[in-house]
Amino acid sequence: MLEKPQIIDLPKILDRRGNLSFIEGAGKHIPFTIRRTYWIYDVPGGEVRGGHAYRTNREFVVALSGSFDVVLHDGIQEYRYHLNRSYYGLYVPEMMWRSMENFSTNSLALVLSSTDYNAEDYIRDFDVFKTIRKNEK
Ligand code: TYD
C-alpha cells in the first residue's frame, strides 16, 4: 500500500525575538532521512512548477515565505494543499503526481528530498503515471 500525503506540524519555539522551527535529518520530524534540499523562488506570477511524479523519491515541502498551492493526484483523486506558514509542511510520498502553483510574490518553497536528483526517477506523462498506479493496486 502506498502512503497518503500528510500535513506535518514542525516544532515551533516561540520567542519574542522571533520564532524558530527546525527539522532533523534522520526521520525524526518527517518520515524519511533527508538526502537533498532544494528551493524554488522568484516564480513569476501564474507559473506552475512540477507536473510529474517520482517513482521512489519522497518529499517534504514547506512554504518558508509567502504561499503557494501543492496539487497532488494519486491517479484517482486530486488533493490540493495551500501552504502559507513555515511551521508545518506537506509530506508527499512517492508515486504522487505533483504540481505547485499559485505562488505569491516573493514566496519561497523549501523541498526536502529522500533521494539524490535522478532524472530517471521522474514520470512526466500523466497517462503513464495512471497506468502504473492502477497496476500497483
Ligand atoms: P524539475 O524537477 O523538472 O523542476 P519542476 O518539476 O519544478 O519543473 O527540475 C528542473 C531542472 O532542475 C531540471 O533540469 C533538473 C534540475 N534539478 C537538479 O539538477 N537537481 C535537483 O535537485 C532538482 C530538483 C532539479
Short mmCIF file of N, CA and C and ligand atoms in Angstrom, two decimals:
data_model
loop_
_atom_site.label_atom_id
_atom_site.label_comp_id
_atom_site.label_asym_id
_atom_site.label_seq_id
_atom_site.Cartn_x
_atom_site.Cartn_y
_atom_site.Cartn_z
N MET A 1 0.85 -1.22 0.00
CA MET A 1 0.00 0.00 0.00
C MET A 1 0.87 1.26 0.00
N LEU A 2 0.60 2.17 -0.91
CA LEU A 2 1.33 3.42 -0.91
C LEU A 2 0.81 4.33 0.20
N GLU A 3 1.68 5.19 0.69
CA GLU A 3 1.28 6.11 1.76
C GLU A 3 0.41 7.23 1.21
N LYS A 4 -0.22 7.95 2.13
CA LYS A 4 -1.04 9.11 1.76
C LYS A 4 -0.26 10.39 2.05
N PRO A 5 -0.55 11.47 1.29
CA PRO A 5 0.05 12.75 1.63
C PRO A 5 -0.44 13.20 3.00
N GLN A 6 0.34 14.04 3.64
CA GLN A 6 0.01 14.39 5.03
C GLN A 6 0.65 15.72 5.41
N ILE A 7 -0.14 16.59 6.05
CA ILE A 7 0.43 17.81 6.63
C ILE A 7 1.09 17.44 7.95
N ILE A 8 2.32 17.87 8.14
CA ILE A 8 3.04 17.57 9.39
C ILE A 8 3.44 18.87 10.07
N ASP A 9 3.04 19.00 11.34
CA ASP A 9 3.42 20.17 12.13
C ASP A 9 4.86 20.02 12.59
N LEU A 10 5.60 21.11 12.57
CA LEU A 10 7.00 21.09 12.98
C LEU A 10 7.13 21.71 14.38
N PRO A 11 8.25 21.42 15.04
CA PRO A 11 8.49 22.11 16.32
C PRO A 11 8.49 23.62 16.08
N LYS A 12 7.99 24.34 17.08
CA LYS A 12 7.88 25.80 16.94
C LYS A 12 8.31 26.40 18.28
N ILE A 13 9.44 27.06 18.29
CA ILE A 13 9.94 27.68 19.51
C ILE A 13 9.56 29.16 19.45
N LEU A 14 8.52 29.50 20.20
CA LEU A 14 8.05 30.89 20.19
C LEU A 14 8.99 31.74 21.03
N ASP A 15 9.32 32.89 20.51
CA ASP A 15 10.30 33.76 21.19
C ASP A 15 9.98 35.19 20.78
N ARG A 16 10.03 36.10 21.75
CA ARG A 16 9.71 37.49 21.40
C ARG A 16 10.74 38.06 20.42
N ARG A 17 11.91 37.42 20.34
CA ARG A 17 12.95 37.89 19.40
C ARG A 17 12.70 37.35 17.99
N GLY A 18 11.68 36.50 17.86
CA GLY A 18 11.42 35.86 16.57
C GLY A 18 11.29 34.37 16.78
N ASN A 19 10.45 33.72 16.04
CA ASN A 19 10.18 32.30 16.24
C ASN A 19 11.18 31.43 15.49
N LEU A 20 11.25 30.16 15.89
CA LEU A 20 12.22 29.24 15.30
C LEU A 20 11.58 27.86 15.13
N SER A 21 11.75 27.29 13.96
CA SER A 21 11.32 25.91 13.73
C SER A 21 12.49 25.14 13.15
N PHE A 22 12.41 23.81 13.22
CA PHE A 22 13.55 23.01 12.73
C PHE A 22 13.09 21.63 12.30
N ILE A 23 13.95 21.00 11.50
CA ILE A 23 13.73 19.62 11.06
C ILE A 23 15.07 18.91 11.17
N GLU A 24 15.11 17.78 11.85
CA GLU A 24 16.34 17.00 11.90
C GLU A 24 16.33 15.95 10.81
N GLY A 25 17.53 15.52 10.42
CA GLY A 25 17.71 14.73 9.20
C GLY A 25 17.21 13.32 9.22
N ALA A 26 17.32 12.65 10.35
CA ALA A 26 17.18 11.20 10.31
C ALA A 26 15.78 10.71 10.69
N GLY A 27 14.79 11.19 9.95
CA GLY A 27 13.44 10.64 10.12
C GLY A 27 12.78 10.99 11.43
N LYS A 28 13.24 12.06 12.10
CA LYS A 28 12.69 12.38 13.42
C LYS A 28 11.40 13.20 13.30
N HIS A 29 11.40 14.20 12.43
CA HIS A 29 10.22 15.05 12.29
C HIS A 29 9.45 14.77 11.01
N ILE A 30 10.13 14.18 10.05
CA ILE A 30 9.49 13.81 8.78
C ILE A 30 9.83 12.34 8.52
N PRO A 31 9.01 11.65 7.69
CA PRO A 31 9.14 10.18 7.62
C PRO A 31 10.29 9.65 6.76
N PHE A 32 11.34 10.44 6.53
CA PHE A 32 12.47 9.90 5.78
C PHE A 32 13.73 10.65 6.18
N THR A 33 14.87 10.08 5.84
CA THR A 33 16.16 10.74 6.06
C THR A 33 16.43 11.68 4.90
N ILE A 34 16.77 12.92 5.23
CA ILE A 34 16.97 13.94 4.19
C ILE A 34 18.26 13.66 3.43
N ARG A 35 18.12 13.59 2.11
CA ARG A 35 19.27 13.30 1.26
C ARG A 35 19.66 14.52 0.42
N ARG A 36 18.65 15.38 0.18
CA ARG A 36 18.85 16.50 -0.75
C ARG A 36 17.89 17.61 -0.34
N THR A 37 18.31 18.85 -0.58
CA THR A 37 17.47 20.01 -0.30
C THR A 37 17.49 20.92 -1.52
N TYR A 38 16.34 21.37 -1.94
CA TYR A 38 16.32 22.41 -2.98
C TYR A 38 15.22 23.39 -2.66
N TRP A 39 15.24 24.52 -3.32
CA TRP A 39 14.22 25.53 -3.05
C TRP A 39 13.83 26.22 -4.34
N ILE A 40 12.60 26.68 -4.37
CA ILE A 40 12.02 27.31 -5.57
C ILE A 40 11.67 28.74 -5.20
N TYR A 41 12.13 29.68 -6.00
CA TYR A 41 11.98 31.09 -5.66
C TYR A 41 11.91 31.90 -6.95
N ASP A 42 11.59 33.19 -6.84
CA ASP A 42 11.48 34.09 -8.00
C ASP A 42 10.52 33.52 -9.04
N VAL A 43 9.43 32.93 -8.59
CA VAL A 43 8.47 32.35 -9.54
C VAL A 43 7.59 33.48 -10.09
N PRO A 44 7.58 33.69 -11.40
CA PRO A 44 6.73 34.74 -11.96
C PRO A 44 5.26 34.41 -11.75
N GLY A 45 4.43 35.43 -11.59
CA GLY A 45 3.00 35.24 -11.37
C GLY A 45 2.39 34.29 -12.39
N GLY A 46 1.56 33.38 -11.93
CA GLY A 46 0.83 32.49 -12.82
C GLY A 46 1.60 31.25 -13.25
N GLU A 47 2.89 31.15 -12.91
CA GLU A 47 3.67 29.98 -13.35
C GLU A 47 3.33 28.74 -12.52
N VAL A 48 3.52 27.58 -13.15
CA VAL A 48 3.29 26.29 -12.49
C VAL A 48 4.59 25.51 -12.53
N ARG A 49 5.03 24.98 -11.39
CA ARG A 49 6.21 24.12 -11.34
C ARG A 49 5.75 22.68 -11.18
N GLY A 50 6.62 21.75 -11.54
CA GLY A 50 6.29 20.35 -11.35
C GLY A 50 5.53 19.80 -12.55
N GLY A 51 4.48 19.04 -12.26
CA GLY A 51 3.78 18.35 -13.34
C GLY A 51 4.48 17.04 -13.65
N HIS A 52 4.75 16.28 -12.59
CA HIS A 52 5.41 14.99 -12.73
C HIS A 52 5.23 14.19 -11.44
N ALA A 53 5.65 12.95 -11.47
CA ALA A 53 5.70 12.12 -10.26
C ALA A 53 7.10 11.55 -10.15
N TYR A 54 7.43 11.10 -8.95
CA TYR A 54 8.69 10.37 -8.76
C TYR A 54 8.36 8.92 -8.46
N ARG A 55 9.14 8.02 -9.04
CA ARG A 55 8.93 6.59 -8.77
C ARG A 55 9.30 6.24 -7.33
N THR A 56 10.39 6.82 -6.83
CA THR A 56 10.84 6.45 -5.47
C THR A 56 11.04 7.65 -4.54
N ASN A 57 11.33 8.81 -5.09
CA ASN A 57 11.66 9.95 -4.23
C ASN A 57 10.46 10.42 -3.43
N ARG A 58 10.70 10.71 -2.16
CA ARG A 58 9.67 11.27 -1.29
C ARG A 58 10.09 12.67 -0.90
N GLU A 59 9.13 13.54 -0.66
CA GLU A 59 9.45 14.94 -0.41
C GLU A 59 8.69 15.50 0.79
N PHE A 60 9.26 16.57 1.34
CA PHE A 60 8.57 17.36 2.35
C PHE A 60 8.69 18.81 1.91
N VAL A 61 7.55 19.49 1.75
CA VAL A 61 7.51 20.83 1.17
C VAL A 61 7.06 21.82 2.23
N VAL A 62 7.83 22.90 2.39
CA VAL A 62 7.50 23.95 3.36
C VAL A 62 7.46 25.30 2.65
N ALA A 63 6.45 26.09 2.96
CA ALA A 63 6.41 27.48 2.49
C ALA A 63 7.21 28.31 3.48
N LEU A 64 8.49 28.48 3.22
CA LEU A 64 9.33 29.24 4.16
C LEU A 64 8.91 30.70 4.17
N SER A 65 8.41 31.17 3.02
CA SER A 65 7.94 32.54 2.93
C SER A 65 6.80 32.58 1.92
N GLY A 66 5.83 33.45 2.15
CA GLY A 66 4.72 33.59 1.22
C GLY A 66 3.84 32.35 1.19
N SER A 67 3.21 32.09 0.06
CA SER A 67 2.27 30.98 -0.02
C SER A 67 2.22 30.43 -1.44
N PHE A 68 1.76 29.19 -1.54
CA PHE A 68 1.54 28.54 -2.84
C PHE A 68 0.68 27.31 -2.60
N ASP A 69 0.19 26.73 -3.68
CA ASP A 69 -0.60 25.50 -3.59
C ASP A 69 0.22 24.32 -4.09
N VAL A 70 0.13 23.21 -3.39
CA VAL A 70 0.67 21.95 -3.89
C VAL A 70 -0.53 21.10 -4.30
N VAL A 71 -0.56 20.71 -5.56
CA VAL A 71 -1.67 19.93 -6.08
C VAL A 71 -1.17 18.52 -6.35
N LEU A 72 -1.78 17.55 -5.68
CA LEU A 72 -1.36 16.16 -5.81
C LEU A 72 -2.47 15.35 -6.45
N HIS A 73 -2.09 14.28 -7.13
CA HIS A 73 -3.07 13.37 -7.72
C HIS A 73 -2.54 11.95 -7.55
N ASP A 74 -3.39 11.06 -7.04
CA ASP A 74 -2.94 9.68 -6.84
C ASP A 74 -3.41 8.75 -7.96
N GLY A 75 -3.86 9.34 -9.05
CA GLY A 75 -4.33 8.53 -10.18
C GLY A 75 -5.85 8.43 -10.18
N ILE A 76 -6.45 8.70 -9.01
CA ILE A 76 -7.91 8.64 -8.88
C ILE A 76 -8.43 9.99 -8.43
N GLN A 77 -7.77 10.53 -7.42
CA GLN A 77 -8.28 11.68 -6.72
C GLN A 77 -7.24 12.79 -6.66
N GLU A 78 -7.73 14.05 -6.72
CA GLU A 78 -6.82 15.19 -6.57
C GLU A 78 -6.88 15.71 -5.13
N TYR A 79 -5.75 16.12 -4.63
CA TYR A 79 -5.65 16.73 -3.30
C TYR A 79 -4.98 18.08 -3.49
N ARG A 80 -5.52 19.12 -2.87
CA ARG A 80 -4.93 20.46 -3.01
C ARG A 80 -4.61 21.00 -1.61
N TYR A 81 -3.39 21.45 -1.44
CA TYR A 81 -2.94 21.97 -0.15
C TYR A 81 -2.44 23.39 -0.36
N HIS A 82 -2.94 24.32 0.43
CA HIS A 82 -2.45 25.69 0.41
C HIS A 82 -1.44 25.84 1.54
N LEU A 83 -0.18 26.04 1.22
CA LEU A 83 0.86 26.17 2.25
C LEU A 83 1.18 27.65 2.42
N ASN A 84 1.15 28.12 3.66
CA ASN A 84 1.38 29.55 3.89
C ASN A 84 2.03 29.85 5.25
N ARG A 85 2.57 28.82 5.90
CA ARG A 85 3.26 29.03 7.18
C ARG A 85 4.54 28.20 7.17
N SER A 86 5.56 28.68 7.90
CA SER A 86 6.84 27.96 7.87
C SER A 86 6.96 26.93 8.99
N TYR A 87 5.91 26.77 9.81
CA TYR A 87 5.98 25.80 10.92
C TYR A 87 5.20 24.52 10.65
N TYR A 88 4.82 24.32 9.42
CA TYR A 88 4.31 22.99 9.02
C TYR A 88 4.63 22.79 7.55
N GLY A 89 4.48 21.54 7.12
CA GLY A 89 4.78 21.25 5.72
C GLY A 89 3.97 20.08 5.24
N LEU A 90 4.12 19.77 3.95
CA LEU A 90 3.37 18.69 3.34
C LEU A 90 4.31 17.54 3.00
N TYR A 91 4.00 16.37 3.54
CA TYR A 91 4.73 15.16 3.17
C TYR A 91 4.11 14.58 1.89
N VAL A 92 4.94 14.39 0.89
CA VAL A 92 4.48 13.85 -0.40
C VAL A 92 5.16 12.50 -0.61
N PRO A 93 4.43 11.39 -0.48
CA PRO A 93 5.05 10.09 -0.70
C PRO A 93 5.41 9.89 -2.17
N GLU A 94 6.13 8.82 -2.45
CA GLU A 94 6.46 8.52 -3.84
C GLU A 94 5.19 8.21 -4.63
N MET A 95 5.29 8.27 -5.94
CA MET A 95 4.19 7.92 -6.84
C MET A 95 2.93 8.78 -6.62
N MET A 96 3.17 10.09 -6.43
CA MET A 96 2.07 11.06 -6.44
C MET A 96 2.36 12.05 -7.57
N TRP A 97 1.39 12.29 -8.42
CA TRP A 97 1.56 13.34 -9.43
C TRP A 97 1.53 14.67 -8.69
N ARG A 98 2.49 15.56 -8.95
CA ARG A 98 2.59 16.78 -8.15
C ARG A 98 2.87 18.01 -9.00
N SER A 99 2.08 19.05 -8.72
CA SER A 99 2.34 20.38 -9.29
C SER A 99 2.36 21.39 -8.15
N MET A 100 3.01 22.52 -8.40
CA MET A 100 2.99 23.63 -7.44
C MET A 100 2.60 24.88 -8.21
N GLU A 101 1.63 25.61 -7.68
CA GLU A 101 1.10 26.75 -8.42
C GLU A 101 0.59 27.82 -7.47
N ASN A 102 0.12 28.91 -8.05
CA ASN A 102 -0.48 29.99 -7.24
C ASN A 102 0.54 30.59 -6.27
N PHE A 103 1.78 30.72 -6.72
CA PHE A 103 2.84 31.28 -5.88
C PHE A 103 2.59 32.77 -5.63
N SER A 104 2.67 33.19 -4.37
CA SER A 104 2.56 34.61 -4.06
C SER A 104 3.91 35.29 -4.39
N THR A 105 3.88 36.60 -4.51
CA THR A 105 5.10 37.35 -4.80
C THR A 105 6.13 37.09 -3.70
N ASN A 106 7.36 36.84 -4.09
CA ASN A 106 8.46 36.60 -3.15
C ASN A 106 8.29 35.34 -2.31
N SER A 107 7.48 34.39 -2.76
CA SER A 107 7.34 33.16 -1.97
C SER A 107 8.60 32.30 -2.13
N LEU A 108 8.81 31.47 -1.13
CA LEU A 108 10.00 30.60 -1.11
C LEU A 108 9.55 29.21 -0.69
N ALA A 109 9.71 28.24 -1.60
CA ALA A 109 9.30 26.86 -1.32
C ALA A 109 10.55 26.05 -1.03
N LEU A 110 10.62 25.50 0.18
CA LEU A 110 11.72 24.61 0.54
C LEU A 110 11.27 23.18 0.33
N VAL A 111 12.11 22.38 -0.36
CA VAL A 111 11.76 20.98 -0.59
C VAL A 111 12.88 20.09 -0.07
N LEU A 112 12.55 19.21 0.85
CA LEU A 112 13.49 18.21 1.35
C LEU A 112 13.17 16.90 0.63
N SER A 113 14.22 16.21 0.17
CA SER A 113 14.01 15.02 -0.65
C SER A 113 14.71 13.81 -0.03
N SER A 114 14.15 12.65 -0.32
CA SER A 114 14.70 11.42 0.26
C SER A 114 15.80 10.80 -0.61
N THR A 115 15.93 11.27 -1.88
CA THR A 115 16.95 10.71 -2.77
C THR A 115 17.75 11.82 -3.45
N ASP A 116 18.89 11.47 -3.99
CA ASP A 116 19.63 12.39 -4.86
C ASP A 116 18.80 12.66 -6.11
N TYR A 117 19.13 13.74 -6.81
CA TYR A 117 18.45 14.02 -8.08
C TYR A 117 18.75 12.90 -9.07
N ASN A 118 17.71 12.40 -9.71
CA ASN A 118 17.87 11.33 -10.70
C ASN A 118 16.77 11.48 -11.74
N ALA A 119 17.15 11.93 -12.92
CA ALA A 119 16.16 12.20 -13.98
C ALA A 119 15.33 10.95 -14.28
N GLU A 120 15.91 9.78 -14.06
CA GLU A 120 15.20 8.54 -14.39
C GLU A 120 14.12 8.19 -13.38
N ASP A 121 14.12 8.90 -12.26
CA ASP A 121 13.09 8.66 -11.25
C ASP A 121 11.78 9.40 -11.60
N TYR A 122 11.85 10.31 -12.57
CA TYR A 122 10.69 11.12 -12.92
C TYR A 122 9.74 10.36 -13.85
N ILE A 123 8.44 10.52 -13.62
CA ILE A 123 7.42 10.12 -14.60
C ILE A 123 6.78 11.42 -15.07
N ARG A 124 6.89 11.73 -16.34
CA ARG A 124 6.45 13.04 -16.83
C ARG A 124 5.18 12.96 -17.68
N ASP A 125 4.66 11.74 -17.85
CA ASP A 125 3.45 11.54 -18.66
C ASP A 125 2.33 11.07 -17.72
N PHE A 126 1.26 11.86 -17.62
CA PHE A 126 0.19 11.56 -16.65
C PHE A 126 -0.49 10.22 -16.96
N ASP A 127 -0.64 9.89 -18.24
CA ASP A 127 -1.28 8.61 -18.59
C ASP A 127 -0.40 7.42 -18.16
N VAL A 128 0.90 7.57 -18.37
CA VAL A 128 1.83 6.52 -17.91
C VAL A 128 1.73 6.38 -16.40
N PHE A 129 1.70 7.52 -15.70
CA PHE A 129 1.59 7.52 -14.24
C PHE A 129 0.32 6.78 -13.80
N LYS A 130 -0.81 7.12 -14.44
CA LYS A 130 -2.08 6.50 -14.04
C LYS A 130 -2.05 4.98 -14.25
N THR A 131 -1.44 4.57 -15.36
CA THR A 131 -1.37 3.13 -15.66
C THR A 131 -0.54 2.41 -14.60
N ILE A 132 0.60 3.01 -14.22
CA ILE A 132 1.46 2.38 -13.21
C ILE A 132 0.71 2.30 -11.88
N ARG A 133 0.03 3.38 -11.49
CA ARG A 133 -0.72 3.39 -10.23
C ARG A 133 -1.80 2.32 -10.22
N LYS A 134 -2.50 2.21 -11.36
CA LYS A 134 -3.60 1.25 -11.43
C LYS A 134 -3.06 -0.18 -11.24
N ASN A 135 -1.90 -0.45 -11.83
CA ASN A 135 -1.35 -1.80 -11.76
C ASN A 135 -0.73 -2.12 -10.40
N GLU A 136 -0.53 -1.07 -9.59
CA GLU A 136 0.03 -1.29 -8.26
C GLU A 136 -1.02 -1.68 -7.24
N LYS A 137 -2.29 -1.39 -7.59
CA LYS A 137 -3.34 -1.62 -6.58
C LYS A 137 -3.67 -3.10 -6.47
P1 TYD B 1 12.38 19.81 -12.18
O1 TYD B 1 12.36 18.87 -11.04
O2 TYD B 1 11.95 19.29 -13.51
O3 TYD B 1 11.54 21.11 -11.81
P2 TYD B 1 9.96 21.31 -11.80
O4 TYD B 1 9.37 19.98 -11.62
O5 TYD B 1 9.68 22.22 -10.65
O6 TYD B 1 9.57 21.93 -13.08
O7 TYD B 1 13.84 20.42 -12.28
C1 TYD B 1 14.16 21.48 -13.16
C2 TYD B 1 15.60 21.35 -13.57
O8 TYD B 1 16.47 21.42 -12.45
C3 TYD B 1 15.91 20.04 -14.28
O9 TYD B 1 16.69 20.33 -15.41
C4 TYD B 1 16.75 19.26 -13.31
C5 TYD B 1 17.33 20.30 -12.38
N1 TYD B 1 17.39 19.82 -10.99
C6 TYD B 1 18.59 19.37 -10.49
O10 TYD B 1 19.63 19.35 -11.18
N2 TYD B 1 18.64 18.94 -9.20
C7 TYD B 1 17.54 18.93 -8.41
O11 TYD B 1 17.62 18.53 -7.21
C8 TYD B 1 16.28 19.36 -8.96
C9 TYD B 1 15.03 19.34 -8.13
C10 TYD B 1 16.27 19.80 -10.25
#
